Phi, psi and omega in degrees: 000001180265013185308310184285343179268335188232295187298313183294314175298324178298317179297320178296318179295327180298340181287347177277115185294345180269358181247143167253122183237127174242133177246123180223153173254154180301148354285141186266136172245108182280146180294148175278111181234156178304148182305317185275001174288142178292123182220128177232128175254117176254118179253134180253114176043061178296144182278334182287127181233359182293131182301315182302319178297309185296319180298316179293315181300310182292322178300318179295316181295320179294318177301328182267001175085021181273143169261130186243125179241134178257122177259118184214121182238029173223163179261111187309317178299325179290322177299313180300316180298316180299322181275355182072029181254153175290155178225131178253137182305328181295344177294340178285345182297340178308327182290335180272349182279337187263166180289327182202160180232136171241139182215183192243353182222155177301322180297319179291324175302316179299323179286321187271330185299323176299335178272334180208109182295344179269052179254129180232159181248131169243103185303147178284117182285359181297342183268000176270099184276124176276159178296152177299146175293157178302160181308156180121338178231129182292150176297150180233134175246124180250134174228117178229113180200171182221130174053054178268349171082194186298327181301312180298322179295317181293325176295315179301316180297322182294342180279357182313306181299321179294320180296316180296328181281346180231065185301338181282351182289134178263132178249130178240116181235125176231151172084353182216096184299323182292320177294320178301314180298000000 
């Protein structure tokens, strides 16, 4: 389900002949490159949060000359709450282990910047709605998310009257069986 966040952007970057782009899923084996070669590792929402792991991992990457960026566009305590899992404050330390953090909203910048001053925001362009295409193609509504819980289901249900009034609208739902239902 991370296709649009990782694999597809990696494929786009590979089209630049001046870049070498490798896309890997855990466990990752990074290429052996000269120390002074430009190397950036962008990690998207890593699941590992143990301090002992991160200290060893980052020490190895720094020794090898890697710059490490963490891409995270959710708030970890809220994810844990949504999943009904416990959350320990030390799990937020992952943001302080890396060279920089990129995220998608001002609120997340406020949460992550105290842990890492090298936090920047790249706004999510999904909220820039383009005008509808001319007639001839039915409107399409896309919903792609994972584990959003009862709130997302209630929003989907509340759209019933709008959906019934626009029967030609195509709905594409991935990643959330309850919203699809």
